[in-house]
mmCIF file with all atom_site columns, C-alpha atoms in Angstrom:
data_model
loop_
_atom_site.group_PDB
_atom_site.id
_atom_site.type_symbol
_atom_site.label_atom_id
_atom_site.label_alt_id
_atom_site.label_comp_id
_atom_site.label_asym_id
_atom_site.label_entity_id
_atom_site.label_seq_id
_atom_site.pdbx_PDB_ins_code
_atom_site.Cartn_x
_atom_site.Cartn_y
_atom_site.Cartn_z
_atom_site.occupancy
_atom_site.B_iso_or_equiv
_atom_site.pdbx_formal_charge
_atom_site.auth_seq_id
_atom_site.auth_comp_id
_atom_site.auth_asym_id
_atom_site.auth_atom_id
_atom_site.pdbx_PDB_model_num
ATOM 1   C CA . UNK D 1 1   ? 32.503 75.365 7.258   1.00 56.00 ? 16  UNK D CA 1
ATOM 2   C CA . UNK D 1 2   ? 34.431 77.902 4.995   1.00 61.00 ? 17  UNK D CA 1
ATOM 3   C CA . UNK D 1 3   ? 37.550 75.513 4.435   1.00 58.00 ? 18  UNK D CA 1
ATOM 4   C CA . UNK D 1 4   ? 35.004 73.294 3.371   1.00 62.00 ? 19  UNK D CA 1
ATOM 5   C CA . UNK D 1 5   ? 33.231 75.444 0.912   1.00 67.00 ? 20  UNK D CA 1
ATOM 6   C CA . UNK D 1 6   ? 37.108 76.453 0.089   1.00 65.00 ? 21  UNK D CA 1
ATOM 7   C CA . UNK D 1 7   ? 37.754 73.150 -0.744  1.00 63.00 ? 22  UNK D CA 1
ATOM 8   C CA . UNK D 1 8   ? 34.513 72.018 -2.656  1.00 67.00 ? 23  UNK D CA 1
ATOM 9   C CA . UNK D 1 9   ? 34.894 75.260 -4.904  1.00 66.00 ? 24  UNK D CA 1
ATOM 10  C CA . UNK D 1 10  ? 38.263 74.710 -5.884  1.00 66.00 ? 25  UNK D CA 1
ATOM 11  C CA . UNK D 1 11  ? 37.282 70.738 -6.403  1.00 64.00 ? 26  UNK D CA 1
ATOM 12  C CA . UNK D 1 12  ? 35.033 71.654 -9.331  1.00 70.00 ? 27  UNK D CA 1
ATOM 13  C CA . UNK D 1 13  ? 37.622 74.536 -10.394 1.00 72.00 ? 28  UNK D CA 1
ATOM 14  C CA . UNK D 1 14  ? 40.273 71.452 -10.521 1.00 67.00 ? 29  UNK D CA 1
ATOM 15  C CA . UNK D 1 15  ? 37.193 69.579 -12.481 1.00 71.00 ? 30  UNK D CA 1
ATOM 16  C CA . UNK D 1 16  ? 36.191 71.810 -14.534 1.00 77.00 ? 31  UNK D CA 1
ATOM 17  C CA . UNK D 1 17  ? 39.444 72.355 -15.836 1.00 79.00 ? 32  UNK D CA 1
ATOM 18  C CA . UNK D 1 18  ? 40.968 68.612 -16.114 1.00 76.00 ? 33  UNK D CA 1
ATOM 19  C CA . UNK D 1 19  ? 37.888 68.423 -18.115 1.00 83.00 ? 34  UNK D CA 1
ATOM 20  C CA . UNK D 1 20  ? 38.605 70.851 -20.672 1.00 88.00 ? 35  UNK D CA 1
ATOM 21  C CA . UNK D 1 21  ? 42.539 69.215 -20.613 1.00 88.00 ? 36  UNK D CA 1
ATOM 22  C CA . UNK D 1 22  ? 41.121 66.342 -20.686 1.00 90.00 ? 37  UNK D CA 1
ATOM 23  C CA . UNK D 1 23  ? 39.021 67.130 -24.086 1.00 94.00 ? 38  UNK D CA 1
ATOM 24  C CA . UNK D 1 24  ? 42.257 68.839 -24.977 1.00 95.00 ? 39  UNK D CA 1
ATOM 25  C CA . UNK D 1 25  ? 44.661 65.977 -25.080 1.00 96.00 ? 40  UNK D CA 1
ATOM 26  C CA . UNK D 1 26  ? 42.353 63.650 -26.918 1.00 96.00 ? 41  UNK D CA 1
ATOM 27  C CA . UNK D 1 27  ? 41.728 65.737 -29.528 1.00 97.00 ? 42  UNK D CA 1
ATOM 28  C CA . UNK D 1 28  ? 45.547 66.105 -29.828 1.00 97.00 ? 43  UNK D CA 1
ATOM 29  C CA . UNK D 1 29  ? 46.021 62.348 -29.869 1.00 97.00 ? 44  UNK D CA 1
ATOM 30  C CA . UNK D 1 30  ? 42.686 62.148 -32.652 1.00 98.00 ? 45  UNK D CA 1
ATOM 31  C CA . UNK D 1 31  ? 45.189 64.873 -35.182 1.00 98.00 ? 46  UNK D CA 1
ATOM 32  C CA . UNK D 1 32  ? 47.838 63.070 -34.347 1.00 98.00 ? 47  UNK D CA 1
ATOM 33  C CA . UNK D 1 33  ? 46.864 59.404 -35.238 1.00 98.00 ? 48  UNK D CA 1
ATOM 34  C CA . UNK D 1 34  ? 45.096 60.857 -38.671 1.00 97.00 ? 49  UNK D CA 1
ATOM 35  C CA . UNK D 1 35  ? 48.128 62.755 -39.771 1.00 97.00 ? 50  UNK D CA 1
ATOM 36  C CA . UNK D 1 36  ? 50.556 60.160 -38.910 1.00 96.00 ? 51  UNK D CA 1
ATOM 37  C CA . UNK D 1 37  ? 48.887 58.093 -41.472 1.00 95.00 ? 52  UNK D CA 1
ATOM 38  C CA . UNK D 1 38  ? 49.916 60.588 -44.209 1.00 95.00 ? 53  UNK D CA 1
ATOM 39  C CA . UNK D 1 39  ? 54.055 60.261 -42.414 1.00 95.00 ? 54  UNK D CA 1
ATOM 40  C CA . UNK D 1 40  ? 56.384 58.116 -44.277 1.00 93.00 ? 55  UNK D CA 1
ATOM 41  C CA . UNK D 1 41  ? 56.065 54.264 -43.500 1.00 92.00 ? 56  UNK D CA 1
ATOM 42  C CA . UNK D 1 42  ? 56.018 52.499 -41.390 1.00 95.00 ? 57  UNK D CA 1
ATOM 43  C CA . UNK D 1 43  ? 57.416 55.246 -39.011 1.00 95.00 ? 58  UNK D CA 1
ATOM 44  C CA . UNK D 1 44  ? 53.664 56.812 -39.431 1.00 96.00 ? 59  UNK D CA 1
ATOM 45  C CA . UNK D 1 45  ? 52.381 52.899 -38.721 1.00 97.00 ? 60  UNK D CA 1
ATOM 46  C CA . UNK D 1 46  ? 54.507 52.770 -36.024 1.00 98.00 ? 61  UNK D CA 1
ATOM 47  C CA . UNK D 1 47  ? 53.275 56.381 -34.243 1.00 98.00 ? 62  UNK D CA 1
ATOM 48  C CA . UNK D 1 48  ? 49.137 55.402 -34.675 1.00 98.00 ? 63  UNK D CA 1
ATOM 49  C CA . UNK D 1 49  ? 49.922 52.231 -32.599 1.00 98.00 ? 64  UNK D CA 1
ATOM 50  C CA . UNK D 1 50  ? 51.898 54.146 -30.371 1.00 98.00 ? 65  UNK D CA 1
ATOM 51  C CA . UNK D 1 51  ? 49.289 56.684 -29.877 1.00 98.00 ? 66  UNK D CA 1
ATOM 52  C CA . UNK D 1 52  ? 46.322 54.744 -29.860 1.00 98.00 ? 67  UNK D CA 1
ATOM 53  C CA . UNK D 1 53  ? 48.180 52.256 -27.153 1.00 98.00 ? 68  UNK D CA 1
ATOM 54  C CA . UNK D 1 54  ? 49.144 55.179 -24.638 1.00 97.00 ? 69  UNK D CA 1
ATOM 55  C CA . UNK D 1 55  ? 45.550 56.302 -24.836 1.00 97.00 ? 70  UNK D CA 1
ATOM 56  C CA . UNK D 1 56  ? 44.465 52.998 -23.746 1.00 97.00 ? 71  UNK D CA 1
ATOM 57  C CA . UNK D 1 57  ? 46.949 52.823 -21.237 1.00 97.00 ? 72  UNK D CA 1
ATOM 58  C CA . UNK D 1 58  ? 45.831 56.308 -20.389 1.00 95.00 ? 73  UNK D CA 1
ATOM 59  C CA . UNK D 1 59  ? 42.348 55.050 -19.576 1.00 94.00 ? 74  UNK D CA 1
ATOM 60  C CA . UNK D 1 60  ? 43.187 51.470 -18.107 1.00 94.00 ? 75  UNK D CA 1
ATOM 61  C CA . UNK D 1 61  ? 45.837 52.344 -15.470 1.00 93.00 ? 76  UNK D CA 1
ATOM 62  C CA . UNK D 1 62  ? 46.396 56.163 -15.251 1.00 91.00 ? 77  UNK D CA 1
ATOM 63  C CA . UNK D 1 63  ? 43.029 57.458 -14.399 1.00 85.00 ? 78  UNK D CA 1
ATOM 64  C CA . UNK D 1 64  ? 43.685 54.795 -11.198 1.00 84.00 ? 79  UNK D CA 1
ATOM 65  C CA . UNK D 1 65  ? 46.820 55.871 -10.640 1.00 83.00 ? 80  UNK D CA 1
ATOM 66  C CA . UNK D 1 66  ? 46.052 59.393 -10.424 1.00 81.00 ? 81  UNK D CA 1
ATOM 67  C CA . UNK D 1 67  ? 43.715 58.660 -7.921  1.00 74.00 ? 82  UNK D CA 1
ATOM 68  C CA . UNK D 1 68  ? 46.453 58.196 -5.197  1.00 70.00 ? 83  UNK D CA 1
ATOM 69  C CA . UNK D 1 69  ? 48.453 61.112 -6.327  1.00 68.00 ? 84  UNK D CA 1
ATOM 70  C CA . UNK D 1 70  ? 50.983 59.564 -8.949  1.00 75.00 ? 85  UNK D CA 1
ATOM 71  C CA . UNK D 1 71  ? 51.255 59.506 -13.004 1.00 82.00 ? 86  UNK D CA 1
ATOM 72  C CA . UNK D 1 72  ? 51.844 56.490 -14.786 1.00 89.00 ? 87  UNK D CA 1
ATOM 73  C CA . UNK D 1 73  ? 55.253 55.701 -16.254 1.00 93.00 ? 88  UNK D CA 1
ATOM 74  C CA . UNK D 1 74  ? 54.478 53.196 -18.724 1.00 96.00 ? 89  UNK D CA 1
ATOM 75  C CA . UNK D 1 75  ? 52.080 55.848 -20.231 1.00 96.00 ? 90  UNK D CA 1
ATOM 76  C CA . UNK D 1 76  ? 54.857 58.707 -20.181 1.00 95.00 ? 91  UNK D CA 1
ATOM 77  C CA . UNK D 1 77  ? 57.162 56.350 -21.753 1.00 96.00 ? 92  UNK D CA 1
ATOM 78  C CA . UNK D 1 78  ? 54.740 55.617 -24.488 1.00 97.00 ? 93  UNK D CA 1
ATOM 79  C CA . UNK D 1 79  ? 54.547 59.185 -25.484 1.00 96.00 ? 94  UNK D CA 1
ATOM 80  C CA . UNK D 1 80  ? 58.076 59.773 -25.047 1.00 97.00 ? 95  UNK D CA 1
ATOM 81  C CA . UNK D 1 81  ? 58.694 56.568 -27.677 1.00 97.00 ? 96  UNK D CA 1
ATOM 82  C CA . UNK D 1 82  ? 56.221 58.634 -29.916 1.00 97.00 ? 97  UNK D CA 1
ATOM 83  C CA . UNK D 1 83  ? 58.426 61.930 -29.814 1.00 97.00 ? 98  UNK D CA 1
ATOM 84  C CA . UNK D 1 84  ? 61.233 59.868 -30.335 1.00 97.00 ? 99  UNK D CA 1
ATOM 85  C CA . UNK D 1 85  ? 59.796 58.370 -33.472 1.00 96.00 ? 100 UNK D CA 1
ATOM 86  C CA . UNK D 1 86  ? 58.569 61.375 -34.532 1.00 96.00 ? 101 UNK D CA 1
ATOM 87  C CA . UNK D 1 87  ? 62.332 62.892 -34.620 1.00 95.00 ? 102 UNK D CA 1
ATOM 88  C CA . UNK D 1 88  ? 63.984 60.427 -36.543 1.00 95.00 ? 103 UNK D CA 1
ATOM 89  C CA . UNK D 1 89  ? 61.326 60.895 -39.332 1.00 95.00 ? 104 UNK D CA 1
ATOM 90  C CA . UNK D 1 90  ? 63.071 63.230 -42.168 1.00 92.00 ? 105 UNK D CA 1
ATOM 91  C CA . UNK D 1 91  ? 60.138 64.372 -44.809 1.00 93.00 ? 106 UNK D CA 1
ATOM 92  C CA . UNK D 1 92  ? 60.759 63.760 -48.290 1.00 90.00 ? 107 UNK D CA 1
ATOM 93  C CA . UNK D 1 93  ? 58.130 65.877 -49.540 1.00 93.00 ? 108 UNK D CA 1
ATOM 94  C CA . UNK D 1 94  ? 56.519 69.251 -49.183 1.00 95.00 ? 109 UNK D CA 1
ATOM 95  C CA . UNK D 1 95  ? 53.547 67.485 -48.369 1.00 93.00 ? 110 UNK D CA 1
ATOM 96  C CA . UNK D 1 96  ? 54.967 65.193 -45.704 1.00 93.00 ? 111 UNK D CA 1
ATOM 97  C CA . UNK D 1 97  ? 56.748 68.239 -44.318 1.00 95.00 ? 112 UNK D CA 1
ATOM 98  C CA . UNK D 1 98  ? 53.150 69.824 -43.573 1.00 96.00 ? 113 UNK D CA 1
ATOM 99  C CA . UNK D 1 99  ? 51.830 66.588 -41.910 1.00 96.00 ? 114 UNK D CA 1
ATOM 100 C CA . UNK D 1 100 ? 54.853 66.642 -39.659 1.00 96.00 ? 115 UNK D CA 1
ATOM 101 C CA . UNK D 1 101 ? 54.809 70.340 -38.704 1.00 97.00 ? 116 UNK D CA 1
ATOM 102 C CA . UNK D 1 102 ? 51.127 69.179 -37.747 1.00 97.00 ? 117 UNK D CA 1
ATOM 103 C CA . UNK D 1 103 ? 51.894 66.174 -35.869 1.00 97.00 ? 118 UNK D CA 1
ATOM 104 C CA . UNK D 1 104 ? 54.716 68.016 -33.697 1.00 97.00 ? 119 UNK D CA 1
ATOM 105 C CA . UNK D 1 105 ? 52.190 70.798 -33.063 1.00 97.00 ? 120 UNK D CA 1
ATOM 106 C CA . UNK D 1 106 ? 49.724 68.215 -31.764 1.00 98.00 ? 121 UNK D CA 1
ATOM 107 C CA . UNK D 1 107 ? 52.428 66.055 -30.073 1.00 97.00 ? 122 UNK D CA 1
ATOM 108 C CA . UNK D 1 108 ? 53.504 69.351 -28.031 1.00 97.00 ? 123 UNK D CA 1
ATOM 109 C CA . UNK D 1 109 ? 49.799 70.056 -27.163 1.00 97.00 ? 124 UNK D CA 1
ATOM 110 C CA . UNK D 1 110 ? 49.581 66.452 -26.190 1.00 97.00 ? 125 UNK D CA 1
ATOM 111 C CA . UNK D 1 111 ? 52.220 66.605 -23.817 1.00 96.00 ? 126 UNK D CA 1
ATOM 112 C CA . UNK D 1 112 ? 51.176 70.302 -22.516 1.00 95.00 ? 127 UNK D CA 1
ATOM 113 C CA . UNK D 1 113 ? 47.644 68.934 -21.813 1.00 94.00 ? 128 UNK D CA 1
ATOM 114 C CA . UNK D 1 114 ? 49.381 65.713 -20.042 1.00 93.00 ? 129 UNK D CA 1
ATOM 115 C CA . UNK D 1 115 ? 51.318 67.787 -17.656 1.00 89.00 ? 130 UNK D CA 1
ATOM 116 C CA . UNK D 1 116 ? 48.340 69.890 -16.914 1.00 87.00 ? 131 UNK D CA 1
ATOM 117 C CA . UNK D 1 117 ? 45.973 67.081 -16.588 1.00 86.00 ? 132 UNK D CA 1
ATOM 118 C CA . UNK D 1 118 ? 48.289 65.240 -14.375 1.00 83.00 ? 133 UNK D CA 1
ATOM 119 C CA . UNK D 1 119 ? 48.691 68.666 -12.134 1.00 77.00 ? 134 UNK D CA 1
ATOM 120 C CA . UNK D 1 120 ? 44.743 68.909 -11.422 1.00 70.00 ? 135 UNK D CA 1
ATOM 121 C CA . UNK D 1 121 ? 45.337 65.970 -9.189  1.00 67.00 ? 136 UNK D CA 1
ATOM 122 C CA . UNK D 1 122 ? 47.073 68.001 -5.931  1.00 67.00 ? 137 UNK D CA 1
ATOM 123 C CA . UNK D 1 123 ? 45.895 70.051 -4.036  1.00 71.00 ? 138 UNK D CA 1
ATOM 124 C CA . UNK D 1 124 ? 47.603 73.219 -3.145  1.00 75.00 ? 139 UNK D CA 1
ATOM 125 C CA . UNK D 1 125 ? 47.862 75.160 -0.008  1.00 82.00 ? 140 UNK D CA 1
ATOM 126 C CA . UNK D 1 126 ? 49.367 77.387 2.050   1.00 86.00 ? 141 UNK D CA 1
ATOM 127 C CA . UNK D 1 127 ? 50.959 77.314 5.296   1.00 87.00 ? 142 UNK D CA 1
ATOM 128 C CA . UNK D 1 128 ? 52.644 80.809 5.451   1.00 87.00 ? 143 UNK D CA 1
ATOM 129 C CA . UNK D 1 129 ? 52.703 81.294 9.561   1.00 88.00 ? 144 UNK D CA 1
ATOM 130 C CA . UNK D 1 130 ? 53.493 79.201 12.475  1.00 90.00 ? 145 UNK D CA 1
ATOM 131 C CA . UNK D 1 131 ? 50.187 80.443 14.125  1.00 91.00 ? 146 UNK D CA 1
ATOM 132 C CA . UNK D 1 132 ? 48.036 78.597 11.068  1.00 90.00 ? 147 UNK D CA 1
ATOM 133 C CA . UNK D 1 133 ? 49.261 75.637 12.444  1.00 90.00 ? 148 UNK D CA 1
ATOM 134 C CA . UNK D 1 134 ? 45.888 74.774 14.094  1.00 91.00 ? 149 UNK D CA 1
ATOM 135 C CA . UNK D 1 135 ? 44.053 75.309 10.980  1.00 88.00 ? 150 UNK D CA 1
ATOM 136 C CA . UNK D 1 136 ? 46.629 73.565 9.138   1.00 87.00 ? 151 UNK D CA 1
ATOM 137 C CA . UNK D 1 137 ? 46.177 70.171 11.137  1.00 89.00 ? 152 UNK D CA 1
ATOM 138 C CA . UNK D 1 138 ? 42.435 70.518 10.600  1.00 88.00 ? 153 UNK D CA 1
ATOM 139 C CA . UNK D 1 139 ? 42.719 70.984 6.701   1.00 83.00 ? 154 UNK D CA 1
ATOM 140 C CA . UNK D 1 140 ? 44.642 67.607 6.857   1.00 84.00 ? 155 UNK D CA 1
ATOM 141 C CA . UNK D 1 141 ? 42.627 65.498 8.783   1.00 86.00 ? 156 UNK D CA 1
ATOM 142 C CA . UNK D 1 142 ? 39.565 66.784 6.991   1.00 82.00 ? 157 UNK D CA 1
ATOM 143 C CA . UNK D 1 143 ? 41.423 65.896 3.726   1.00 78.00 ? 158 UNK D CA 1
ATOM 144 C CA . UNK D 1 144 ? 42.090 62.582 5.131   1.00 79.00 ? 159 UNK D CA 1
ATOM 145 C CA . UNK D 1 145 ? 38.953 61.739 6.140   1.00 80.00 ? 160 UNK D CA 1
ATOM 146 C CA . UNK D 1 146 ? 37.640 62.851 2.508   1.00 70.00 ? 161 UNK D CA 1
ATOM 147 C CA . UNK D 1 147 ? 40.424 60.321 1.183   1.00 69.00 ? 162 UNK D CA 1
ATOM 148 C CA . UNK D 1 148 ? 42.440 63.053 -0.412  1.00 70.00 ? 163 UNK D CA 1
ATOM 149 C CA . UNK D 1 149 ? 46.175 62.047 0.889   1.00 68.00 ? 164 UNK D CA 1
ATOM 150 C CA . UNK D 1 150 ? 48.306 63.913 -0.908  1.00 69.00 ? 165 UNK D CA 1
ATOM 151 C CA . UNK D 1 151 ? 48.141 67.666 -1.105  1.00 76.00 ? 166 UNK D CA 1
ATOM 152 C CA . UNK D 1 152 ? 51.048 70.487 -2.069  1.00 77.00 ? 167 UNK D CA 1
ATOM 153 C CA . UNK D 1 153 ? 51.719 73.036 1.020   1.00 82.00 ? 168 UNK D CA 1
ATOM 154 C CA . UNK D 1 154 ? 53.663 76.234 0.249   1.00 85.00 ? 169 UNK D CA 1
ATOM 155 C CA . UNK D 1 155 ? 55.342 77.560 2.933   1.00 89.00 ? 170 UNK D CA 1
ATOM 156 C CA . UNK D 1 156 ? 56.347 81.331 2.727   1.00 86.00 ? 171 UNK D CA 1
ATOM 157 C CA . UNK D 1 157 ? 60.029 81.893 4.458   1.00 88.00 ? 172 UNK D CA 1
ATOM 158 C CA . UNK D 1 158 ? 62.043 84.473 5.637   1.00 87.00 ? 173 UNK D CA 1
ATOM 159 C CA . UNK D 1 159 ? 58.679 86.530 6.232   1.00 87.00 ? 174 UNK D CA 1
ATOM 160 C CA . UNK D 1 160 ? 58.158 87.633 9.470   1.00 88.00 ? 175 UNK D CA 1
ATOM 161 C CA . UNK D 1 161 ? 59.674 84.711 10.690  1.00 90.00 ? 176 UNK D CA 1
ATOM 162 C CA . UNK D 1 162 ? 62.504 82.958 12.287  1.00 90.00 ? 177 UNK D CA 1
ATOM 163 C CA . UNK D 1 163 ? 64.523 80.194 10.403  1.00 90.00 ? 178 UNK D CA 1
ATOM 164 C CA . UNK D 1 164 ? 63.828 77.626 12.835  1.00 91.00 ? 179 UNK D CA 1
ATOM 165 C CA . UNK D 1 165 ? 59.174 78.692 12.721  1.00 90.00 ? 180 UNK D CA 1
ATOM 166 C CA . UNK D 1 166 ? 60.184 78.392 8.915   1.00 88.00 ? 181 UNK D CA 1
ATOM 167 C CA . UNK D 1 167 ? 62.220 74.753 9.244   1.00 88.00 ? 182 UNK D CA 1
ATOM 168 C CA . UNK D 1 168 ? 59.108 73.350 11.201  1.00 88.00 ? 183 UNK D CA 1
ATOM 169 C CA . UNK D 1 169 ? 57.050 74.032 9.000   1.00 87.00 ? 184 UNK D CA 1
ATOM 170 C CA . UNK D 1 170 ? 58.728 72.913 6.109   1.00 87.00 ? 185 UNK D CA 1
ATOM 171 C CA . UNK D 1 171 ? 59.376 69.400 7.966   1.00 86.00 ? 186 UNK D CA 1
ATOM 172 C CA . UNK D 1 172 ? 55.446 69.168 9.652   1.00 83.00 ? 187 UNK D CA 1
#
């Protein structure tokens, strides 16, 4: 019953927070698109439909893919292709220079957010003795049988333990 509780606490901890990255991220996409408009052509053209297509692709195949534990690579890529075409902008103007300085600040939040985001979906836990074992297979087939399949376990070595308790627990 406490694992449980454990494990429903920290779900809406993990919520609460992917919300707020969440909020985060599309807000830094929002700046981004409106300054880019203000970038030189059609490099700033080129950066809104970049933007505006990794949010869809964001919303139509990530969300789903997080679900099993994974990030999407097509939406990674289209972010990546935006940092790339931010870079080979070169400002001609003091006022362009401003817009860019804002649209890297908001590209680095973007990504920041993204990693974070995409973190919320493991769980973590620890299996730091050979005598948790017990408890250990519990937590998983509970997990299992809640659908969650892929978790994070940190295993603490070298602690009151022999190399071979700390090998089978890195390989169970």
């Amino acid at each position: 019953a406490v694992l449980v509780g454990l494990i429903i606490f920290d779900a809406q901890a993990r919520f609460d927070d992917a919300k707020t990255d969440v909020e985060s991220e599309a807000s830094a996409l929002f700046m981004i698109h409106l300054h880019a408009a203000r970038l030189p052509q059609p490099q700033g053209a080129e950066i809104q439909s970049l933007i505006k297509t990794y949010a869809n692709q964001v919303i139509d195949n990530e969300w789903d893919t997080m679900k099993n534990g994974h990030r999407d690579d097509v939406a990674r890529g289209l972010l990546v292709a935006v940092s790339k075409k931010l870079d080979a902008i070169e400002p001609k103007t003091q006022g362009q220079e401003t817009v860019f300085d804002k649209v890297q600040d908001e590209l680095t939040l973007a990504w920041t957010m993204r990693r974070q985001r995409i973190s919320h979906v493991e769980y973590r836990f620890a299996f730091d003795h050979p005598s948790y074992r017990p408890t250990v297979e519990k937590a998983i087939k509970m997990l299992q049988s809640m659908g969650i399949n892929r978790c994070l376990w940190y295993v603490l070595v070298g602690f009151n333990t022999t190399f071979q308790e700390d090998l089978d627990r890195v390989n169970f």
